[in-house]
Amino acid sequence: MSVLVYTENWEGKFKKLSYELVSYASGIAKMLDSSVTALSIGDVDDAELKSLGSYGASKILSLKNEHLRMLDSQAYTVVIGDIAKKLDARVIVLSNNNTGKALAPRLSVKLGAGIGSGVSKLPSSTDPFTVYKRVYSGNAFANVVIKSDIKIITLAQNSFEIVGTVNSAEIEHIGYDLEAGLIKTEVRDIHKQTGQLLLTDAEIVVSGGRGMKSPDNWGPLVELAGLLGGATACSRPVSDEGWRPHEEHTGQTGKIIAPNLYIAVGISGATQHIAGVSSSKCIVAINTDKDAPIFETARYGIVGDAMKVLPGLIEAVKSATTD
Amino acid sequence: MKILVCISNVPDTTTRIKFVENKLDTTGIQWVINPWDELSLTRALELKDNNPGQVEAVTVAHVGPASAEPTIRKALAIGADSAIRINAEPHDAYFVAAQLAEVIKSEQFDIIMCGIESSDFNGSTVGSMIAEFLQYPSVSAVSNISIENGDVIITREIDGGKEILSLPLPFVAIVQKGIAKEPGIAAMRGIMMARSKPIKVVEPTDVEPLTDVVSYEMPPEKEACRFIDADKPGELIDILQNEEKII
Ligand SMILES: Cc1cc2nc3c(=O)[nH]c(=O)nc-3n(C[C@H](O)[C@H](O)[C@H](O)COP(=O)(O)OP(=O)(O)OC[C@H]3O[C@@H](n4cnc5c(N)ncnc54)[C@H](O)[C@@H]3O)c2cc1C
Ligand SMILES: Nc1ncnc2c1ncn2[C@@H]1O[C@H](COP(=O)(O)O)[C@@H](O)[C@H]1O
């Protein structure tokens, strides 16, 4: 019996979210008096694999298979499902990112395992197994009991503190014979930018709305994001107008993010926008209208013109970092 | 080719969510097609219009009680050819997906479209579950579907980019941003025509849900916003650095 955590890699490396997952899995393992097995699929070297041990994994399974280079949901489900069965995994933890969303539901059906998705806390009880998840796009939370023997959890990003432990994990290299013809998806082309900070990974996000007035006014916003080591985002009308790229659109119909700091500049704070950013740890709003709804969600606010406040903030960051 | 769009019936996104006795207080709620499903439907109809002879029909399916029929009619008014309603309360994602899979098995669709998440349960699960029930391939985070020389081509969003994929029919596409620009609108003609379009009502099969919602909670109370003088941006930076310790 064990807790299985699927730790995805990005070009052979793990990310903060991988360690959040392992920390979370080890929290559950403690509650169940069990241990954590991490599964990695892809080319990850042993030093990197070992790092998972520092967050509580006691065993790390590493599977390298050239047919699994690309995410094929059906094939991955067969592989992870079989490994879960072999380990007699009671709880399976994945991220609530695109990969987790593609795999967890398939695993749920394959294993007859109920799913708690977008979970942001450790279970409040393991019998009945009760998880806490976001519903109504962040306007409420639900306590959900998973009734099946096996439980699947997808963990909301940036919702669980990484907990380091001293643990020397054992790495086991495993093989898997994939049934021929299982992979039906064919990749025709890939367009990818590398080396860029992804919005979903950024811990600081500076975001602009229609109050930025024109696509030509984005200079200071981008500069502030750069100075803070963060990424830029925008509201939907801004990307619809083509002022900013679509990848930056946050909200219910865009990206859902949970950075440590979200600075909303010239954004009114419509519920559909808030739905994508409400899990941020700290929200700062800059708006000319002191009654803008964004101030109901924000922890800190500045009532003022973005074009005046942004340069002031830039100067303040510069002087704070040179101190 | 036959396309099925799975639609969820959700409170309008501006609804103030409240609960009475651990159930959603439905008084005054305006029910709408889940935004993603409306966009899926829009794209499915574009595919039909742009590929005459290749896409024969677009059907919508919903698991829910009769009270959801206005939402289904709206989908028909936007342009769906027919609708199926599985007459059951949508207990959990597993239950809903099992019902939809059953219908798909008997009606044989080639492309099944689901949204990346419903705005009520935020599960992000039903689409991929249907695929596993049927042992169909599924692609998640789909931002475009097109038909080129008879092949169905899919764009999948990945971290920092996109992949162009092809796959054999039938399959399940779980769609997200990009799939259609603006939701299709129901014109007068569509509303008139929708009245005579069929909604087939199917009784559910026996499936035991795997999860129960036992209670709801409101989000933790927010502290009131702390305002900082626009002329003192340094104060904000100081707080973020030394009190919040996030920069
Ligand atoms: C189904 C549906 C889904 C949606 N999904 C999303 C979504 O995912 N994401 C999203 O963002 N929106 C979404 N929307 C749109 C949403 O309802 C709002 O229309 C949108 O968020 C408003 O964007 P905004 O705040 O940039 O613009 P506005 O609402 O126009 O607000 C501009 C703000 O800027 C302030 N301002 C003006 N001048 C200045 C200045 N000089 N300096 C500082 N502040 C200034 C104004 O006071 C105002 O508060 C959705 C809508 C629907 C119906
Ligand atoms: N009751 C339902 N009837 C039909 N389709 C549904 C239902 N609930 C969810 N779906 C589909 O599954 C998608 C994802 O929903 P969810 O898994 O609840 O986030 C939705 O966008 C719909 O396409």
XYZ file of C-alpha atoms and ligand atoms in Angstrom:
646
model
C 0.000 0.000 0.000
C 1.371 3.398 -0.892
C 0.708 6.915 -2.063
C 1.716 7.355 -5.697
C 2.611 10.766 -7.047
C 3.136 11.436 -10.738
C 5.967 13.928 -11.137
C 6.071 15.332 -14.636
C 9.335 16.767 -15.927
C 10.058 19.621 -18.295
C 13.067 18.885 -20.491
C 14.510 16.631 -17.825
C 13.925 19.004 -14.916
C 11.349 19.197 -12.170
C 9.647 22.415 -11.173
C 8.445 23.874 -7.920
C 5.072 22.280 -8.561
C 6.679 18.824 -8.653
C 8.013 19.400 -5.137
C 4.643 20.724 -3.999
C 3.110 17.485 -5.224
C 5.633 15.306 -3.408
C 5.269 17.370 -0.210
C 1.498 17.016 -0.443
C 1.699 13.279 -1.134
C 3.949 12.847 1.859
C 1.441 14.756 4.008
C -1.209 12.238 2.972
C 1.149 9.312 3.485
C 1.685 10.459 7.068
C -2.051 10.541 7.658
C -2.353 7.013 6.290
C 0.803 5.680 7.900
C 2.073 4.871 4.442
C 4.932 5.937 2.182
C 5.334 7.912 -1.018
C 6.397 6.498 -4.350
C 7.103 9.059 -7.064
C 6.792 8.104 -10.709
C 8.773 9.909 -13.384
C 8.280 9.224 -17.081
C 10.961 10.551 -19.416
C 14.656 11.372 -19.520
C 15.506 12.628 -16.073
C 18.954 12.009 -14.631
C 19.489 10.386 -11.246
C 20.614 13.575 -9.502
C 17.387 15.283 -10.488
C 15.326 12.218 -9.550
C 17.005 12.141 -6.150
C 15.805 15.669 -5.439
C 12.281 14.284 -5.040
C 13.536 12.405 -1.984
C 14.205 15.666 -0.176
C 10.466 16.343 -0.082
C 9.417 12.989 1.267
C 9.414 10.406 -1.546
C 10.926 7.181 -0.257
C 10.956 5.469 -3.614
C 11.342 6.917 -7.088
C 10.384 4.936 -10.147
C 11.948 6.169 -13.353
C 10.558 5.017 -16.663
C 12.309 5.955 -19.878
C 10.486 4.901 -23.001
C 10.843 6.598 -26.356
C 7.201 6.003 -27.205
C 6.201 8.114 -24.232
C 8.071 11.250 -25.328
C 4.791 12.939 -26.145
C 1.794 12.977 -23.817
C -0.672 10.436 -25.158
C -3.435 10.356 -22.570
C -4.566 6.839 -23.380
C -1.091 5.286 -23.301
C -0.023 7.178 -20.175
C -3.180 6.002 -18.436
C -2.387 2.368 -19.216
C 1.161 2.756 -17.896
C 0.370 4.750 -14.738
C -2.713 2.624 -14.042
C -0.707 -0.609 -14.221
C 2.012 0.772 -11.979
C -0.593 1.983 -9.485
C -2.120 -1.489 -9.392
C 1.234 -3.167 -8.924
C 2.039 -0.859 -6.014
C -1.429 -1.254 -4.558
C -1.576 2.562 -4.487
C -4.396 3.851 -2.311
C -4.022 7.498 -3.251
C -2.698 8.891 -6.527
C -1.648 12.526 -6.658
C -1.219 14.572 -9.851
C -1.046 18.281 -10.582
C -4.172 20.151 -11.613
C -2.268 21.412 -14.673
C -2.995 20.416 -18.272
C -1.213 17.077 -17.875
C -3.013 16.176 -14.678
C -6.337 17.205 -16.174
C -5.674 14.935 -19.157
C -4.649 11.907 -17.084
C -6.427 11.930 -13.728
C -9.967 11.473 -15.100
C -8.884 8.581 -17.338
C -7.127 6.939 -14.389
C -10.267 7.450 -12.350
C -12.312 5.360 -14.768
C -9.589 2.768 -15.297
C -9.194 2.180 -11.565
C -12.752 2.929 -10.446
C -11.235 5.627 -8.289
C -13.144 8.756 -7.298
C -11.440 12.023 -8.011
C -10.982 15.235 -6.076
C -9.801 17.868 -8.533
C -8.218 21.241 -7.877
C -7.757 20.345 -4.223
C -5.934 22.947 -2.125
C -5.499 21.378 1.332
C -4.680 18.055 2.932
C -7.769 15.907 3.477
C -9.692 16.957 6.595
C -10.217 13.274 7.319
C -9.074 10.023 5.735
C -12.152 8.065 6.819
C -14.353 9.199 5.190
C -11.730 10.566 2.819
C -12.702 14.241 2.600
C -11.032 16.797 0.374
C -11.532 20.536 -0.020
C -11.869 21.920 -3.517
C -12.672 25.145 -5.317
C -16.139 25.318 -6.887
C -18.210 28.009 -8.628
C -15.005 29.409 -10.080
C -13.613 30.366 -6.698
C -16.857 31.818 -5.305
C -17.174 28.843 -2.955
C -15.430 25.697 -1.759
C -16.796 22.191 -1.336
C -15.922 19.367 1.020
C -16.042 16.261 -1.123
C -15.999 12.690 0.163
C -14.298 10.185 -2.113
C -16.031 6.867 -1.504
C -13.987 4.451 -3.604
C -11.058 2.386 -2.243
C -8.593 4.210 -4.445
C -8.574 8.010 -4.412
C -7.205 10.370 -7.031
C -6.307 13.944 -6.222
C -5.213 16.746 -8.513
C -3.513 19.444 -6.496
C -4.093 23.122 -7.268
C -0.845 24.869 -8.130
C 0.845 27.028 -5.487
C -1.643 25.938 -2.826
C 0.620 23.777 -0.701
C 3.860 24.733 1.028
C 6.910 22.759 0.001
C 8.152 20.821 3.007
C 11.737 19.619 2.958
C 12.745 16.468 4.856
C 15.895 14.431 5.177
C 15.111 11.342 3.282
C 17.300 9.256 1.062
C 15.116 7.906 -1.642
C 15.784 4.733 -3.541
C 15.699 5.080 -7.330
C 14.438 2.191 -9.381
C 14.652 2.180 -13.176
C 11.714 0.354 -14.623
C 10.710 -0.707 -18.103
C 7.335 -1.035 -19.744
C 6.307 -2.946 -22.838
C 3.764 -0.807 -24.567
C 1.221 -2.663 -26.633
C 1.723 -1.900 -30.327
C -0.827 0.493 -31.806
C -1.744 1.956 -28.430
C -0.530 5.400 -29.359
C -2.939 6.893 -31.852
C -2.046 10.581 -31.653
C 0.461 11.703 -34.240
C 2.411 14.921 -33.789
C 2.609 16.869 -37.031
C 4.306 19.967 -35.759
C 5.448 21.676 -32.561
C 5.776 25.413 -32.001
C 7.486 26.175 -28.766
C 9.269 29.053 -27.137
C 11.846 28.031 -24.635
C 13.649 29.988 -21.989
C 10.640 32.202 -21.332
C 9.044 32.448 -17.894
C 5.619 30.863 -18.222
C 2.670 32.721 -16.782
C 1.514 29.615 -14.923
C 4.957 29.228 -13.293
C 5.474 32.865 -12.353
C 5.417 33.773 -8.672
C 4.871 37.434 -9.469
C 2.494 38.617 -12.183
C 1.844 42.178 -13.315
C -1.374 42.379 -15.279
C -3.003 45.157 -17.269
C -6.606 45.875 -18.230
C -8.473 48.295 -20.399
C -7.447 51.065 -17.996
C -4.002 50.886 -19.644
C -5.758 52.766 -22.450
C -3.598 51.774 -25.426
C -1.253 48.999 -26.547
C 1.500 51.630 -26.646
C 1.332 52.160 -22.889
C 2.606 48.742 -21.858
C 6.279 49.677 -21.528
C 6.286 50.511 -17.801
C 4.120 47.503 -16.937
C 6.507 45.142 -18.709
C 9.446 46.893 -17.087
C 7.966 46.502 -13.604
C 7.307 42.796 -14.214
C 10.883 42.367 -15.416
C 12.335 44.149 -12.383
C 10.339 41.913 -10.067
C 11.348 38.774 -11.957
C 7.721 38.186 -12.861
C 5.537 37.604 -15.891
C 2.934 39.828 -17.548
C -0.754 39.092 -17.966
C -3.894 40.907 -19.074
C -7.675 40.962 -18.925
C -9.765 39.481 -21.684
C -10.741 42.666 -23.551
C -7.047 43.518 -23.787
C -6.184 40.259 -25.539
C -9.383 40.384 -27.593
C -8.332 43.813 -28.873
C -4.941 42.399 -29.772
C -3.135 44.781 -27.399
C -1.415 41.801 -25.784
C -0.924 38.161 -26.823
C -3.677 35.647 -26.066
C -1.396 33.583 -23.840
C -1.598 36.405 -21.296
C -5.376 36.397 -20.904
C -6.261 35.412 -17.345
C -9.673 34.648 -15.959
C -12.432 32.171 -16.199
C -12.048 31.787 -19.944
C -8.280 32.262 -19.962
C -5.500 31.057 -17.700
C -6.141 30.316 -14.072
C -3.131 31.336 -12.041
C -2.108 31.438 -8.397
C 1.046 33.524 -8.040
C 2.322 34.867 -4.721
C 1.767 38.410 -5.951
C -0.715 39.617 -8.570
C -0.638 43.307 -9.463
C -3.776 44.350 -11.360
C -3.352 47.621 -13.207
C -6.416 49.280 -14.760
C -8.511 46.142 -14.272
C -12.039 46.650 -12.941
C -12.249 43.239 -11.251
C -15.172 41.577 -13.042
C -16.087 38.209 -11.489
C -14.898 36.417 -14.615
C -11.484 38.007 -14.254
C -11.286 37.329 -10.509
C -12.177 33.674 -11.177
C -8.749 33.259 -12.749
C -6.687 35.034 -10.099
C -8.538 34.630 -6.800
C -6.116 31.975 -5.562
C -3.227 34.454 -5.697
C -1.624 34.888 -2.270
C -1.617 38.693 -2.425
C -3.421 40.979 -4.855
C -2.476 44.613 -5.378
C -4.766 46.855 -7.424
C -4.047 50.142 -9.143
C -7.140 51.903 -10.435
C -8.407 55.460 -10.884
C -11.828 54.498 -9.550
C -11.841 54.023 -5.771
C -15.109 52.079 -6.071
C -13.807 49.576 -8.634
C -14.761 46.006 -7.556
C -11.117 44.929 -7.764
C -10.549 46.671 -4.412
C -12.917 44.170 -2.773
C -10.513 41.373 -3.664
C -7.231 43.246 -3.331
C -5.206 43.344 -0.130
C -3.438 46.560 -1.125
C -4.730 49.308 -3.347
C -3.540 52.510 -4.926
C -6.149 54.889 -6.293
C -4.416 56.631 -9.146
C -3.564 56.809 -12.817
C -1.567 53.787 -14.001
C 0.653 55.994 -16.144
C 1.760 57.912 -13.048
C 1.784 55.101 -10.480
C 3.759 52.569 -12.554
C 6.834 54.826 -13.023
C 6.716 55.553 -9.280
C 6.675 51.851 -8.466
C 9.530 51.199 -10.870
C 11.651 53.829 -9.131
C 10.718 52.436 -5.727
C 11.669 48.884 -6.714
C 14.956 50.111 -8.153
C 15.881 51.975 -5.007
C 14.707 49.136 -2.754
C 16.897 46.635 -4.561
C 20.000 48.832 -4.609
C 19.797 49.420 -0.844
C -18.981 12.802 -39.582
C -21.165 13.390 -36.540
C -20.171 15.772 -33.758
C -21.455 15.636 -30.199
C -21.057 18.646 -27.913
C -21.554 17.906 -24.213
C -23.158 20.854 -22.489
C -23.367 21.651 -18.851
C -26.058 23.935 -17.414
C -24.528 26.459 -15.008
C -25.458 29.655 -13.149
C -24.622 32.776 -15.133
C -21.044 33.748 -14.318
C -22.057 36.947 -12.507
C -24.321 35.093 -10.039
C -23.743 35.761 -6.351
C -23.315 32.214 -5.089
C -25.163 31.415 -1.830
C -26.177 28.198 -0.132
C -29.201 27.202 1.900
C -28.931 24.005 3.921
C -25.817 23.028 2.012
C -27.494 23.335 -1.354
C -27.087 26.068 -3.921
C -29.713 28.741 -3.418
C -31.213 28.819 -6.887
C -33.571 31.748 -6.364
C -33.128 34.291 -9.095
C -30.342 32.379 -10.837
C -30.081 32.777 -14.565
C -28.970 29.432 -16.049
C -26.695 29.396 -19.056
C -24.687 27.009 -21.217
C -21.257 26.596 -19.607
C -19.092 29.195 -21.451
C -16.638 26.592 -22.795
C -19.455 24.430 -24.114
C -20.990 27.399 -25.886
C -17.644 27.968 -27.609
C -17.346 24.238 -28.434
C -20.765 24.330 -30.005
C -19.818 27.425 -31.973
C -16.726 25.703 -33.370
C -18.658 22.517 -34.154
C -21.172 24.551 -36.159
C -18.370 26.370 -37.989
C -16.873 22.997 -38.914
C -20.237 21.912 -40.272
C -20.710 25.107 -42.268
C -17.181 25.137 -43.646
C -17.115 21.463 -44.599
C -20.375 20.733 -46.338
C -20.888 17.039 -46.868
C -18.218 16.118 -44.329
C -19.891 17.104 -41.085
C -23.444 15.817 -41.246
C -24.841 16.867 -37.911
C -24.066 18.541 -34.613
C -25.860 17.158 -31.563
C -25.746 18.411 -27.982
C -26.076 16.180 -24.939
C -26.846 17.097 -21.358
C -27.193 15.091 -18.180
C -29.777 16.855 -16.062
C -33.416 17.185 -15.100
C -36.170 18.686 -17.269
C -35.538 22.096 -15.704
C -32.419 22.321 -17.918
C -34.476 22.316 -21.119
C -34.318 26.109 -21.677
C -30.518 25.814 -21.799
C -30.783 22.937 -24.266
C -33.234 24.967 -26.395
C -30.696 27.775 -26.420
C -28.121 25.390 -27.893
C -30.627 24.349 -30.541
C -31.357 28.013 -31.272
C -27.646 28.674 -31.759
C -27.725 25.964 -34.388
C -27.356 22.423 -33.023
C -29.401 19.984 -35.111
C -30.692 17.862 -32.257
C -30.324 17.284 -28.549
C -30.237 14.430 -26.093
C -31.078 14.860 -22.430
C -30.235 12.109 -19.997
C -32.885 12.458 -17.363
C -30.929 12.402 -14.094
C -29.415 14.707 -11.513
C -25.722 15.044 -12.373
C -24.398 13.428 -9.131
C -20.707 13.548 -9.867
C -18.367 13.603 -12.848
C -18.043 9.808 -12.909
C -21.821 9.397 -13.023
C -22.225 12.076 -15.720
C -19.429 10.686 -17.896
C -20.800 7.143 -17.605
C -24.217 8.336 -18.802
C -22.740 10.254 -21.727
C -20.521 7.309 -22.692
C -23.594 5.070 -22.783
C -25.394 7.430 -25.160
C -22.330 7.830 -27.364
C -22.000 4.041 -27.614
C -25.505 3.676 -28.948
C -25.517 6.724 -31.229
C -21.961 6.579 -32.611
C -20.417 10.035 -32.819
C -17.061 10.723 -34.453
C -15.940 13.790 -32.538
C -17.018 14.369 -28.961
C -16.353 17.837 -27.586
C -16.294 18.780 -23.922
C -15.176 21.929 -22.152
C -12.028 22.116 -20.066
C -14.132 22.836 -17.009
C -17.658 23.533 -15.911
C -17.991 26.861 -14.111
C -19.981 25.250 -11.279
C -18.073 22.149 -10.214
C -14.733 23.139 -11.798
C -13.954 19.473 -12.197
C -12.042 19.370 -15.488
C -12.868 15.699 -15.527
C -15.943 14.709 -17.515
C -14.390 14.798 -21.017
C -11.407 12.554 -20.335
C -13.579 10.198 -18.303
C -15.910 9.676 -21.280
C -12.884 8.800 -23.416
C -11.652 6.200 -20.949
C -15.102 4.626 -20.607
C -15.202 4.207 -24.397
C -11.482 3.503 -24.852
C -11.265 6.397 -27.309
C -8.195 8.606 -27.599
C -8.591 12.015 -25.974
C -6.765 15.272 -26.332
C -6.908 17.844 -23.589
C -6.253 21.615 -23.833
C -7.444 21.782 -27.439
C -7.442 25.315 -28.866
C -8.433 24.468 -32.425
C -10.012 21.703 -34.494
C -10.018 21.834 -38.261
C -10.625 19.504 -41.142
C -7.913 19.492 -43.795
C -8.112 17.183 -46.804
C -10.495 14.972 -44.900
C -8.161 14.690 -41.882
C -9.082 16.116 -38.528
C -6.272 18.334 -37.260
C -6.054 19.429 -33.672
C -4.049 22.136 -31.945
C -3.099 21.371 -28.372
C -1.718 24.019 -26.029
C 1.440 22.992 -24.205
C 3.618 24.967 -21.805
C 5.029 27.825 -23.849
C 3.620 26.748 -27.177
C 1.414 24.431 -29.171
C 1.402 21.060 -30.887
C -0.376 20.223 -34.111
C -1.779 16.699 -33.879
C -3.752 14.324 -36.004
C -5.659 11.350 -34.736
C -8.132 8.793 -35.993
C -11.874 9.034 -35.335
C -13.632 8.667 -32.995
C -12.002 10.753 -30.275
C -12.780 13.165 -27.464
C -11.538 16.758 -27.619
C -11.435 18.745 -24.393
C -11.466 22.353 -25.495
C -10.169 25.563 -24.020
C -9.394 29.136 -25.020
C -9.032 29.723 -28.730
C -11.535 27.141 -29.916
C -13.899 29.894 -31.096
C -13.710 33.658 -30.828
C -17.178 34.727 -29.769
C -20.019 32.401 -28.822
C -22.546 31.940 -31.603
C -25.750 33.858 -31.100
C -29.299 32.658 -31.341
C -30.981 34.746 -34.026
C -34.764 35.009 -34.270
C -34.830 32.427 -37.027
C -32.797 30.045 -34.901
C -35.112 30.521 -31.933
C -38.147 29.793 -34.100
C -36.517 26.733 -35.631
C -35.352 25.449 -32.248
C -38.945 24.977 -31.182
C -39.411 22.172 -33.629
C -36.040 20.497 -33.184
C -36.077 17.223 -31.285
C -34.853 16.802 -27.700
C -34.559 13.097 -27.113
C -34.961 12.145 -23.468
C -33.061 9.059 -22.352
C -33.387 7.393 -18.960
C -30.093 6.963 -17.066
C -28.272 3.691 -16.611
C -27.478 2.468 -13.161
C -24.125 3.891 -12.073
C -22.895 4.422 -8.540
C -21.251 7.855 -8.111
C -17.777 7.725 -6.548
C -17.927 11.051 -4.721
C -20.370 13.094 -2.647
C -20.285 16.795 -1.900
C -20.935 16.847 1.844
C -20.839 20.582 2.460
C -20.100 23.951 0.935
C -18.128 26.803 2.407
C -17.789 30.404 1.392
C -14.261 31.616 0.601
C -12.383 32.818 3.692
C -13.316 36.423 4.610
C -11.041 38.941 2.956
C -9.516 41.673 5.013
C -10.471 45.123 3.823
C -8.130 46.574 1.217
C -5.319 48.687 2.648
C -4.998 51.832 0.579
C -1.651 53.414 -0.068
C -1.207 56.992 -1.144
C -0.572 57.241 -4.898
C 2.311 59.621 -4.167
C 4.059 57.089 -1.948
C 4.688 54.022 -4.098
C 7.764 53.291 -1.967
C 5.443 52.434 0.912
C 3.830 49.634 -1.093
C 7.154 48.212 -2.197
C 8.368 48.330 1.405
C 5.308 46.375 2.604
C 5.640 43.780 -0.146
C 9.312 43.357 0.620
C 9.400 43.507 4.400
C 5.928 42.602 5.670
C 4.624 40.238 3.014
C 8.112 39.072 2.027
C 7.004 38.274 -1.499
C 9.370 40.400 -3.554
C -18.680 34.351 -20.234
C -17.685 35.426 -19.963
C -16.383 35.086 -19.712
C -15.417 36.058 -19.441
N -14.133 35.678 -19.175
C -13.220 36.624 -18.850
C -11.881 36.264 -18.507
O -11.516 35.087 -18.528
N -11.006 37.239 -18.170
C -11.357 38.558 -18.146
O -10.501 39.388 -17.805
N -12.598 38.938 -18.497
C -13.532 38.003 -18.844
N -14.782 38.405 -19.202
C -15.038 39.860 -19.339
C -15.329 40.554 -18.022
O -16.713 40.455 -17.748
C -14.943 42.033 -18.077
O -15.603 42.640 -19.154
C -13.449 42.259 -18.241
O -12.721 41.519 -17.286
C -13.123 43.728 -18.076
O -11.779 43.977 -18.386
P -11.006 45.224 -17.797
O -11.063 45.175 -16.317
O -9.669 45.251 -18.434
O -11.792 46.460 -18.396
P -12.860 47.441 -17.744
O -13.945 46.716 -17.064
O -13.212 48.400 -18.802
O -12.059 48.165 -16.596
C -11.067 49.108 -16.785
C -10.677 49.643 -15.430
O -9.577 50.509 -15.565
C -9.757 51.638 -14.722
N -9.009 52.744 -15.316
C -9.347 53.566 -16.327
N -8.352 54.427 -16.597
C -7.356 54.139 -15.746
C -6.053 54.673 -15.554
N -5.595 55.692 -16.282
N -5.296 54.145 -14.576
C -5.752 53.117 -13.815
N -6.976 52.574 -13.962
C -7.759 53.072 -14.925
C -11.243 51.857 -14.687
O -11.618 52.539 -13.496
C -11.765 50.424 -14.728
O -11.950 49.916 -13.415
C -15.767 37.439 -19.470
C -17.095 37.785 -19.736
C -18.043 36.812 -19.973
C -19.457 37.228 -20.231
N -24.264 17.453 -16.704
C -23.529 17.469 -17.829
N -24.089 17.129 -19.008
C -23.348 17.143 -20.151
N -22.059 17.489 -20.205
C -21.452 17.840 -19.064
C -22.150 17.848 -17.810
N -21.273 18.239 -16.855
C -20.092 18.468 -17.469
N -20.188 18.230 -18.801
C -19.127 18.387 -19.823
O -17.856 18.230 -19.202
C -17.099 19.442 -19.275
C -16.235 19.579 -18.057
O -17.014 19.571 -16.889
P -16.370 19.300 -15.453
O -15.652 18.019 -15.530
O -17.553 19.288 -14.524
O -15.469 20.466 -15.189
C -18.126 20.529 -19.514
O -17.541 21.637 -20.172
C -19.127 19.787 -20.417
O -18.646 19.704 -21.748
